[in-house]
Coordinates of C-alpha atoms in Angstrom, one line a residue:
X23 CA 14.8 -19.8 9.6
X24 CA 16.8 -22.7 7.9
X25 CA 19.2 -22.7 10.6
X26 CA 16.2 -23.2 13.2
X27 CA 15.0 -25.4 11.2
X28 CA 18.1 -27.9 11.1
X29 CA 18.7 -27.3 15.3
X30 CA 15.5 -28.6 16.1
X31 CA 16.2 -31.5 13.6
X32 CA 19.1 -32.2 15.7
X33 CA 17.3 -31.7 19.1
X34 CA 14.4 -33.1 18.5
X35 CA 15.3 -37.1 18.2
X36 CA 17.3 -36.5 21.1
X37 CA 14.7 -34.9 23.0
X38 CA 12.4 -37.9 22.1
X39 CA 14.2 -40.8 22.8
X40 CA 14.9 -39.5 26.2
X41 CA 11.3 -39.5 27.0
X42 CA 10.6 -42.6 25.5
X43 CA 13.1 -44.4 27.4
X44 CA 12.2 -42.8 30.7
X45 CA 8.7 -43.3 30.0
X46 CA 5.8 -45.3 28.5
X47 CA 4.3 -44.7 25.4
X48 CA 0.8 -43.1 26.2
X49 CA 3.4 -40.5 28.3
X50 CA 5.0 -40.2 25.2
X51 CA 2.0 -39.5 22.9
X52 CA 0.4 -36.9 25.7
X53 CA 3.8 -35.5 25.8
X54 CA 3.7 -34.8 21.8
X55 CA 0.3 -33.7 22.0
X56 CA 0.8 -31.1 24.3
X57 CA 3.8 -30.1 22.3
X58 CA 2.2 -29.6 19.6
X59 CA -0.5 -27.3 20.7
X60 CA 2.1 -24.6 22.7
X61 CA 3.6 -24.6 19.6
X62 CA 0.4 -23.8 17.7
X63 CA -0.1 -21.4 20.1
X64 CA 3.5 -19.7 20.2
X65 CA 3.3 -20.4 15.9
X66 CA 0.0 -18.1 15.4
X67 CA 1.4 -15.3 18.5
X68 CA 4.4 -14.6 16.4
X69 CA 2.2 -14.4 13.0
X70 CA 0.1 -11.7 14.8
X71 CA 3.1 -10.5 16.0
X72 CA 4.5 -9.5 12.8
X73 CA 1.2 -8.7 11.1
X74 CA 1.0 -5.6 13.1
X75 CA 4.3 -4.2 12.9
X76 CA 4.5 -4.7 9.2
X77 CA 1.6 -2.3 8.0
X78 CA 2.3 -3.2 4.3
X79 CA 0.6 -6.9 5.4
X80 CA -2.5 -5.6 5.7
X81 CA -2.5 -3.4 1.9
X82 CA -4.0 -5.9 -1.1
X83 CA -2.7 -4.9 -4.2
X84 CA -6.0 -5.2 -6.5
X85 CA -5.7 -3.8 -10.2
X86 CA -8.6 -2.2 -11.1
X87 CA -9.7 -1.4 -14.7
X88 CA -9.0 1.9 -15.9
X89 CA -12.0 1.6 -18.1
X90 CA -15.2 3.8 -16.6
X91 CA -18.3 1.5 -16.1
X92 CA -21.4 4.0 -17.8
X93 CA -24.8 2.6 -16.0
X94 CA -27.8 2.6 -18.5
X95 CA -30.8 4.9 -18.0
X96 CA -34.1 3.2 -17.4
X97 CA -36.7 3.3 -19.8
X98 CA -39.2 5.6 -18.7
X99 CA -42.7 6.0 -20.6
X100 CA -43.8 9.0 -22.5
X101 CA -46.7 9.4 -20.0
X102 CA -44.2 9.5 -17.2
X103 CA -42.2 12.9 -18.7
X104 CA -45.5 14.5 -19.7
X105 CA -46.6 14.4 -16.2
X106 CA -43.5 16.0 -14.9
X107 CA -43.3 18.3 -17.4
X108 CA -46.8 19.7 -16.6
X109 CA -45.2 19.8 -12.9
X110 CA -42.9 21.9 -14.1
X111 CA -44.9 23.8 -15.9
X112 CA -47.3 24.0 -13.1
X113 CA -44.6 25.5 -10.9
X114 CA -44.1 27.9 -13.3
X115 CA -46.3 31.2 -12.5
X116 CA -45.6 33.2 -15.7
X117 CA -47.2 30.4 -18.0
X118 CA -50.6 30.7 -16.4
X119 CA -51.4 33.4 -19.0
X120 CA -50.6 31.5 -22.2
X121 CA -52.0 28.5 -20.4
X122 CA -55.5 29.8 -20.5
X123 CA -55.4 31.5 -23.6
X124 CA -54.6 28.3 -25.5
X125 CA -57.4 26.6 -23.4
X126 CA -59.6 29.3 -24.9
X127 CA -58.1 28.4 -28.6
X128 CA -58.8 24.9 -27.7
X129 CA -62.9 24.8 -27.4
X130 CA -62.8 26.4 -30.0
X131 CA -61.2 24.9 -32.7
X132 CA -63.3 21.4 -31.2
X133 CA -67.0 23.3 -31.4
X134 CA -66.2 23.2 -35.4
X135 CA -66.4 20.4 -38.3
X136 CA -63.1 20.4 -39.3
X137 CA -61.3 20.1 -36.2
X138 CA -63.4 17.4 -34.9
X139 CA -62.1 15.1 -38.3
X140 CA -58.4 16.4 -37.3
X141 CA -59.2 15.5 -33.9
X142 CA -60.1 11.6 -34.8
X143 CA -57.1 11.9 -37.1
X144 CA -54.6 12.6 -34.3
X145 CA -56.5 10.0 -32.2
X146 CA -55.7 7.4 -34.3
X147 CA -52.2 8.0 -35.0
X148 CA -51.7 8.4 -31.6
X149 CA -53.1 4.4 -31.9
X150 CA -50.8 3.4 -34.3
X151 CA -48.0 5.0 -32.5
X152 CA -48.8 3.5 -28.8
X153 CA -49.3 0.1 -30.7
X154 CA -45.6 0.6 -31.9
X155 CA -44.2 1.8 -28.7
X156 CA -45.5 -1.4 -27.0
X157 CA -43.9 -3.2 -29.9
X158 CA -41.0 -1.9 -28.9
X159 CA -41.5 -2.0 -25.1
X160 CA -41.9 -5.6 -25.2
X161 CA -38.9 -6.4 -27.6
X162 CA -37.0 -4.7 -25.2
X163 CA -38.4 -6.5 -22.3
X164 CA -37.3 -10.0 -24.0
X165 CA -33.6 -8.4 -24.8
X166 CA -33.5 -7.8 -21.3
X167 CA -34.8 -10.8 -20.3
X168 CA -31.9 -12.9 -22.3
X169 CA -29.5 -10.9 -21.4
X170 CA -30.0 -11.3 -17.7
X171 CA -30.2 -15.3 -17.9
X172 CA -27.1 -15.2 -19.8
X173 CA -25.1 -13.1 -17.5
X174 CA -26.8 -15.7 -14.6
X175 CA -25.4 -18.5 -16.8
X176 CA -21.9 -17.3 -17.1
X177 CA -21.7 -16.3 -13.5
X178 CA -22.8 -20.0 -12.6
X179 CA -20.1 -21.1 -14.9
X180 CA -17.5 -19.3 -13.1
X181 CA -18.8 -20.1 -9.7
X182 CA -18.4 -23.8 -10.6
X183 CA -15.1 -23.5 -12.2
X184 CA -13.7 -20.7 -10.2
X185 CA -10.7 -22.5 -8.8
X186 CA -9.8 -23.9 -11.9
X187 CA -9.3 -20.6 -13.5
X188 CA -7.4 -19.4 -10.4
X189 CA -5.2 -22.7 -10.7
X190 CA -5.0 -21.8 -14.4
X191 CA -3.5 -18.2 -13.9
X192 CA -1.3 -19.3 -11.3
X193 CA 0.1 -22.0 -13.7
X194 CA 0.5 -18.7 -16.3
X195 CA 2.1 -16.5 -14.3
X196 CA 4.5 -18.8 -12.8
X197 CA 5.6 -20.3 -16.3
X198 CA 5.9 -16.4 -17.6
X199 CA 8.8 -15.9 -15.0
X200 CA 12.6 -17.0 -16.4
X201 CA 13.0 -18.5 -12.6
X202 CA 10.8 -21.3 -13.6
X203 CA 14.0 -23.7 -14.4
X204 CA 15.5 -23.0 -10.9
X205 CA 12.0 -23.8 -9.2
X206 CA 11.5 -26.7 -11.8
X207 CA 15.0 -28.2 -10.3
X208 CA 14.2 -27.7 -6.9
X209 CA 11.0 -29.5 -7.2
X210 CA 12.7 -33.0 -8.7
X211 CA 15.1 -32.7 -5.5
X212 CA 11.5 -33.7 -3.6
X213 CA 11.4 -37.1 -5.3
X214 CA 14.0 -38.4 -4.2
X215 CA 13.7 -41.3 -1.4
X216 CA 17.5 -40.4 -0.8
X217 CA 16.7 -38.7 2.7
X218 CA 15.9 -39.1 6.4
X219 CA 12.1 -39.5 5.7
X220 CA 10.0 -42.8 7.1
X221 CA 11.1 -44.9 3.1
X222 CA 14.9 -45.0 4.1
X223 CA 14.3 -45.3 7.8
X224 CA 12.8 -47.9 7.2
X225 CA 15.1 -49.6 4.7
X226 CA 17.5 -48.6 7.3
X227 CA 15.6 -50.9 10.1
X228 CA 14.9 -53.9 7.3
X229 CA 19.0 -54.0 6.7
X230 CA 19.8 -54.0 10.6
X231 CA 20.2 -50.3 11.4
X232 CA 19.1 -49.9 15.2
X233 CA 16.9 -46.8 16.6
X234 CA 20.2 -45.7 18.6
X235 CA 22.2 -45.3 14.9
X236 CA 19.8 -43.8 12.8
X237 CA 19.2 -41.3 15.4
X238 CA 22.7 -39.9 15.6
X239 CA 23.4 -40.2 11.7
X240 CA 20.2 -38.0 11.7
X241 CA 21.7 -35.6 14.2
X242 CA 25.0 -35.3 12.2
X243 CA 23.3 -34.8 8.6
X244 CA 21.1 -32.0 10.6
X245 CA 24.2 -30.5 11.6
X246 CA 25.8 -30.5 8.3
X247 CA 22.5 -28.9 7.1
X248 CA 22.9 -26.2 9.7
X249 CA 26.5 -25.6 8.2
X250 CA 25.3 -25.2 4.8
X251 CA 22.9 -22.8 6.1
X252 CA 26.1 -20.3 8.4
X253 CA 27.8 -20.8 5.2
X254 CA 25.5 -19.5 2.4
X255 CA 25.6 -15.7 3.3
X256 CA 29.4 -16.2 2.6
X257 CA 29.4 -17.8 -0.5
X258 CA 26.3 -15.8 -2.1
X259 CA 28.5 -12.7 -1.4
X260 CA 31.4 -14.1 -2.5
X261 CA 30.4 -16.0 -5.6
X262 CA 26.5 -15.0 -6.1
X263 CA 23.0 -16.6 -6.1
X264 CA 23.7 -18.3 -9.2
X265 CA 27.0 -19.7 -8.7
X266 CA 26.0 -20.9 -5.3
X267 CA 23.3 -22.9 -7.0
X268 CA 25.4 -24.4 -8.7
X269 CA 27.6 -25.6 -6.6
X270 CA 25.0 -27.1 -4.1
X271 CA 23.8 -28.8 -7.0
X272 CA 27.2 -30.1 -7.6
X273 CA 28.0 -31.1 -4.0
X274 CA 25.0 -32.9 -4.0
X275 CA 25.5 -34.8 -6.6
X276 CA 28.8 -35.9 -5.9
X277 CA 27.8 -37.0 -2.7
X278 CA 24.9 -38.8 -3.7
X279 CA 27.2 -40.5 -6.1
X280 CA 28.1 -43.1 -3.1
X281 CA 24.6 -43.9 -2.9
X282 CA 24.3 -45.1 -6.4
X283 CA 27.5 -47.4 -5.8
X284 CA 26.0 -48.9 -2.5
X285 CA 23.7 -50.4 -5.1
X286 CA 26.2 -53.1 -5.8
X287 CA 28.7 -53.3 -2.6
X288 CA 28.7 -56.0 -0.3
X289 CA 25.3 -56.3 1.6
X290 CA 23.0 -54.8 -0.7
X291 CA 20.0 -56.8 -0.9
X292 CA 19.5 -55.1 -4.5
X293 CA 18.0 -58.3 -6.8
X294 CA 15.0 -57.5 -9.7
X295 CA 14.9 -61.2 -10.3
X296 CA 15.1 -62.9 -7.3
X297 CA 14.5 -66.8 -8.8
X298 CA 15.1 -68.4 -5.6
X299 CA 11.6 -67.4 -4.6
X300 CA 10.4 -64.6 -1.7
X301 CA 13.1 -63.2 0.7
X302 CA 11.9 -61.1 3.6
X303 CA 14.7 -59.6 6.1
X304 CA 14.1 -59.1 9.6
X305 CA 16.4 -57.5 11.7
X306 CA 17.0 -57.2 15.9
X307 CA 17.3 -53.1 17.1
X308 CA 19.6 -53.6 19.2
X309 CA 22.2 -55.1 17.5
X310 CA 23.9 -54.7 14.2
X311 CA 23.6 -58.5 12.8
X312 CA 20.9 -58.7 10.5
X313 CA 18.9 -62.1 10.1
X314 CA 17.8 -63.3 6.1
X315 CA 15.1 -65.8 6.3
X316 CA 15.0 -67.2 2.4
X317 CA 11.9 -69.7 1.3
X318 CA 12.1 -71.7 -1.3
X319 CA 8.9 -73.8 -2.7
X320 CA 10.5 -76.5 -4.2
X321 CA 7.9 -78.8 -6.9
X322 CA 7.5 -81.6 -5.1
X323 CA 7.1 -80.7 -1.8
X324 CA 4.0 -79.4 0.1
X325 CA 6.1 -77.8 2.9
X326 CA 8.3 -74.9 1.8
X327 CA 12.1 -75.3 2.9
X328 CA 12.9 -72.5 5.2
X329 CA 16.7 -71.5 5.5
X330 CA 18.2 -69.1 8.0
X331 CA 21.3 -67.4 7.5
X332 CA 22.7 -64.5 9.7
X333 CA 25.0 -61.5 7.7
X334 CA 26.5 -58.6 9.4
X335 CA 27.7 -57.4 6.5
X336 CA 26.4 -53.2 6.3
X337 CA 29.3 -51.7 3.9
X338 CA 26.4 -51.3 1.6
X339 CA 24.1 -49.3 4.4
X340 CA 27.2 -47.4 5.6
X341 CA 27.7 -45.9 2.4
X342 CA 24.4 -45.0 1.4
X343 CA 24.1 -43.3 5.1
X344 CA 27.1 -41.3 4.2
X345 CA 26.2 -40.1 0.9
X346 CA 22.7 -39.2 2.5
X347 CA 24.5 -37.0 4.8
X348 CA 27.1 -35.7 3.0
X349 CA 24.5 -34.3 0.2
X350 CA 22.7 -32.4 2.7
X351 CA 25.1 -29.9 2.8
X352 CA 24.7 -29.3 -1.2
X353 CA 20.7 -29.6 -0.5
X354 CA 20.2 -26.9 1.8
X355 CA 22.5 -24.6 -0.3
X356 CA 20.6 -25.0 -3.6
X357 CA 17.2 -24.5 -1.7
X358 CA 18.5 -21.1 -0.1
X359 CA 19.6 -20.3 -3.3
X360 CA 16.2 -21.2 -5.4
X361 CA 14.3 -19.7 -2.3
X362 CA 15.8 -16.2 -2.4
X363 CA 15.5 -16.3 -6.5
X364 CA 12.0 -16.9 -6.3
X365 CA 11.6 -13.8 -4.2
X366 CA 13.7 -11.5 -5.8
X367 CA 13.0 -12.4 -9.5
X368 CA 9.2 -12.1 -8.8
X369 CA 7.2 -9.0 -9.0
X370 CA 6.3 -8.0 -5.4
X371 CA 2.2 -8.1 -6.4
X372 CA 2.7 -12.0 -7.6
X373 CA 5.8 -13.3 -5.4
X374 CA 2.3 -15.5 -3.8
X375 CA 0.7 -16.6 -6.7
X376 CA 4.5 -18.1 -7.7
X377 CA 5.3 -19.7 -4.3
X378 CA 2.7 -21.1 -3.8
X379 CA 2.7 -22.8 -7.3
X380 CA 6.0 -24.1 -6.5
X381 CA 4.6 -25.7 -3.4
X382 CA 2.6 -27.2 -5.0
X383 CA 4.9 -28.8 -7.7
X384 CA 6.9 -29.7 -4.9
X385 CA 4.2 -31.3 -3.5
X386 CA 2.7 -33.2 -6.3
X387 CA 6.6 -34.7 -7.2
X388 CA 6.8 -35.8 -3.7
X389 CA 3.2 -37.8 -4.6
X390 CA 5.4 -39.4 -7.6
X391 CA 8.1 -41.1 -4.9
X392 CA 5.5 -42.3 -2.9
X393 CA 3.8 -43.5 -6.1
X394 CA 7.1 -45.3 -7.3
X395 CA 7.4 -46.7 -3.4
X396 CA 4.0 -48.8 -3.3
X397 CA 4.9 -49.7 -6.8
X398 CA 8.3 -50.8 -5.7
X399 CA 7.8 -52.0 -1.9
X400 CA 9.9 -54.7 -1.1
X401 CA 13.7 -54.1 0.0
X402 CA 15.5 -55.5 -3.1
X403 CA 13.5 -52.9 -4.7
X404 CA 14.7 -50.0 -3.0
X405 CA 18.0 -49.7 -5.0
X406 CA 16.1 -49.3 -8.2
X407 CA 14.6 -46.1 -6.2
X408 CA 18.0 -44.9 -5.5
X409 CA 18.7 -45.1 -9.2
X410 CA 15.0 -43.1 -10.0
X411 CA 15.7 -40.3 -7.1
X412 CA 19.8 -39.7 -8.8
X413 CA 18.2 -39.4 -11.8
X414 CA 15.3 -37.2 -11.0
X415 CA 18.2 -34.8 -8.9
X416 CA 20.6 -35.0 -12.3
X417 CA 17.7 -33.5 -14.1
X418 CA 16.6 -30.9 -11.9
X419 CA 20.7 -29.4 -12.1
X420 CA 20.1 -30.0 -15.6
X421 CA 17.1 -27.4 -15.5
X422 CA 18.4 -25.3 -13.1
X423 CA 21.8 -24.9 -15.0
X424 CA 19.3 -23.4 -18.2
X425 CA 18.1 -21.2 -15.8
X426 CA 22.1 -20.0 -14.6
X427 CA 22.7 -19.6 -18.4
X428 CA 20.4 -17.8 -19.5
X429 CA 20.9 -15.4 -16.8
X430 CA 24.6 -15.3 -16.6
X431 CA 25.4 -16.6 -20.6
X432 CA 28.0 -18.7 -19.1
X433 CA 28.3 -22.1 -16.8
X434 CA 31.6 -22.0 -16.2
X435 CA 34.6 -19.4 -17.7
X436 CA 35.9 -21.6 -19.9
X437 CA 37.8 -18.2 -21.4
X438 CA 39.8 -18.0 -18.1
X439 CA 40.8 -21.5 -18.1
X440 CA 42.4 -20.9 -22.0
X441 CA 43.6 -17.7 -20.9
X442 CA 45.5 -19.2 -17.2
X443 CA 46.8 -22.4 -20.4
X444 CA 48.0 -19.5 -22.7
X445 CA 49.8 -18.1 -19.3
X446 CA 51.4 -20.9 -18.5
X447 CA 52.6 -22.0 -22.3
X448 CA 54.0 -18.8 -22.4
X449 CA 55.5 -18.9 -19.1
X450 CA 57.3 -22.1 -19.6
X451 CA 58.2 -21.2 -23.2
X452 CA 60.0 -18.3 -21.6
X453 CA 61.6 -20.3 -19.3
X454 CA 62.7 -23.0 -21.8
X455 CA 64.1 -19.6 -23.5
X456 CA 66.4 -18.3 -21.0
X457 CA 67.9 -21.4 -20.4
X458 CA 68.4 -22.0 -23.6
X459 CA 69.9 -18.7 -23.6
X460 CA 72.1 -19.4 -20.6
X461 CA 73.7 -22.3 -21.9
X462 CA 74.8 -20.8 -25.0
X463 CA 76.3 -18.0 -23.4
X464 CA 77.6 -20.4 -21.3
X465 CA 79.2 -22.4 -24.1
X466 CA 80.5 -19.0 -25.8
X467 CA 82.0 -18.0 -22.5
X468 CA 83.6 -21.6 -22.3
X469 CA 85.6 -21.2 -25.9
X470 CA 86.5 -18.3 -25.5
X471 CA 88.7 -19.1 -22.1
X472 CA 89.7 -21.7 -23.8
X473 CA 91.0 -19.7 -27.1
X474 CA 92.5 -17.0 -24.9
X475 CA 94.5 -20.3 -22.7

């Protein structure tokens, strides 16, 4: 995918400036725009594509509570089960027997004195006891009642602040994981402005850089990128994830080194005070020859002095273009790297939950560079910016080197190094004995020839 990637990169300016030069610019635009919707098209074939011959795709891995949900029975009045009792009774032909003989008992017991007193007596503690049951009828009711616009309330709440939670887990899981350092680091590579992005082309175009220029140094830092990525399977077999890391992070710092000294070459328009007053730099395409127009307001004078002053000196644009594309080889080997640890140090069931997290903290320090870049917008600015984007790189090797050692317990084998010193000590110790040895053999051999003469 990488390797795609970096091949359209180096087709695609190619591609476009052909067009644009043949033709206008609405053929241009139509041109683009049709482009872009046969690739939409071929984009969301190939995702359907793959969705059906991967069946795993279409299985969502949901944990379920191993707890048993136990439904509660509704309250049912007393007159309720008497009446299916008597059904059942009713149904029952063997009762109709005792059924008539108690109905027999029952007059009577009521055509006597006593039992009509007993009678009242039951019917008013049946009262009492109906009164109660409503009582408690009603006090469930309310229970009920509360409990239901409680469970309404919470469920609002969660509604409401439903993708705050889901931000909140995400967050949690993805700061749980030990590969958190190595993503950390590869989100500070994004805010950098140390890159073929719109912020350097267009310094590029302030300092004199034509289209033709910037065009092929983008082709040639695409195909260094598409080197990086033939050479990654290589050196992650040969030297592991880790290591290989490392030593993207390593590459591209060195080479982004010449970017922080093209601060203060020759031609760098790099100035935080600027006293003189307001400089603004235009610059002709076509050529290399870059024009300074520099405006003083002077105290006494209504009418600013304008002075114009042509420089063709670009040793400081050269070598910040050459660090930009040297570090791409280091770039796309850390990201491989970082990519492939963030899939295979992540549980299969939250490998999503943890990418997308760290596109999102990619995103959001990309939002800081453009942040710094409308704080700092003018061209003498922009080497301050180089200075932020080396720094935010240093500390994202910084992080992901926590990561490598607390995986591997080691940077570097510092334990070889003594042992390959102790080698060679002992190596030229022995050397310095033998020949120490050799010459006083020598010497003995000597005085003795010369005894026996």
């Amino acid at each position: 995918m990488r390797a795609i990637d970096q091949f359209t990169n180096i087709t695609a300016p190619i591609l476009t400036g052909f067009i644009m030069s043949i033709g206008t610019n609405m053929m241009s635009a139509i041109f683009v725009a049709v482009w872009n919707i046969v690739s939409v098209v071929i984009e969301y074939r190939l995702l359907i594509r793959i969705y059906n011959k991967v069946p795993q795709l279409a299985v969502k891995h949901v944990k379920q509570d191993e707890e048993s949900t136990v439904e509660p029975i509704p309250h049912q009045s007393a007159e309720i089960l008497d009446e299916a009792d008597e059904g059942k009774l009713n149904d029952d032909p063997n009762l109709n027997v005792s059924r008539n003989s108690l109905k027999s008992i029952d007059v009577e017991v009521k055509t006597s004195p006593k039992a009509e007193t007993s009678v009242a007596v039951d019917n008013q503690s049946q009262d009492v006891k109906f009164h109660e049951d409503a009582e408690n009828d009603d006090q469930l009711k309310s229970t009920i009642s509360a409990h239901t616009k409680s469970q309404t309330c919470s469920t609002v709440c969660k509604k409401m602040f439903s993708a705050f939670i889901i931000i909140k887990n995400g967050w949690r899981v993805y700061f749980s994981y030990k590969v958190k350092f190595a993503g950390l680091g590869l989100a500070l590579c994004y805010m950098t402005v140390l890159g073929f992005d719109d912020i350097t082309n267009g310094y590029a175009y302030s300092q004199g850089a034509s289209q033709l220029v910037l065009g092929l140094l983008r082709a040639v830092s695409a195909l260094i990128g598409l080197a990086a990525t033939i050479a990654y399977p290589r050196f992650r077999k040969r030297i592991g994830i880790e290591r290989t890391g490392l030593m993207g992070f390593t590459t591209e710092i060195c080479a982004l080194s010449l970017c922080i000294v093209s601060v203060w070459l020759p031609g760098s328009p790099f100035n935080l005070t600027n006293p003189q007053g307001s400089q603004a730099t235009f610059s002709d395409p076509s050529s290399s020859e870059m024009v300074n127009v520099t405006t003083i307001h002077p105290a006494n004078q209504t009418t600013p002095t304008v002075f114009i002053s042509e420089q063709k000196n670009l040793i400081s644009l050269s070598v910040l273009m050459a660090g930009i594309i040297v570090s791409r080889f280091g770039l796309w080997s850390l990201d491989l790297a970082i990519s492939q640890l963030l899939l295979e140090r992540v549980e299969q069931q939250q490998r999503g939950v943890v990418n997308g997290v760290q596109s999102s903290l990619n995103m959001i320090l990309d939002m800081v560079k453009f942040v710094l870049v409308i704080a700092l917008p003018l061209p003498r600015h922009f080497g301050l910016l180089v200075i932020l984007s080396f720094a935010s790189v240093c500390i994202g090797a910084v992080s992901y080197s926590i990561y490598s050692y607390r995986m591997r317990g080691h940077l570097f084998h510092f334990d070889r190094l003594c042992r390959c010193s102790h080698k060679e000590n002992g190596t030229t110790l022995h050397r310095n004995l033998s020949v120490e040895s050799a010459e006083n053999s020598y010497k003995v051999n000597n005085d003795s020839t010369n005894n026996n003469s």
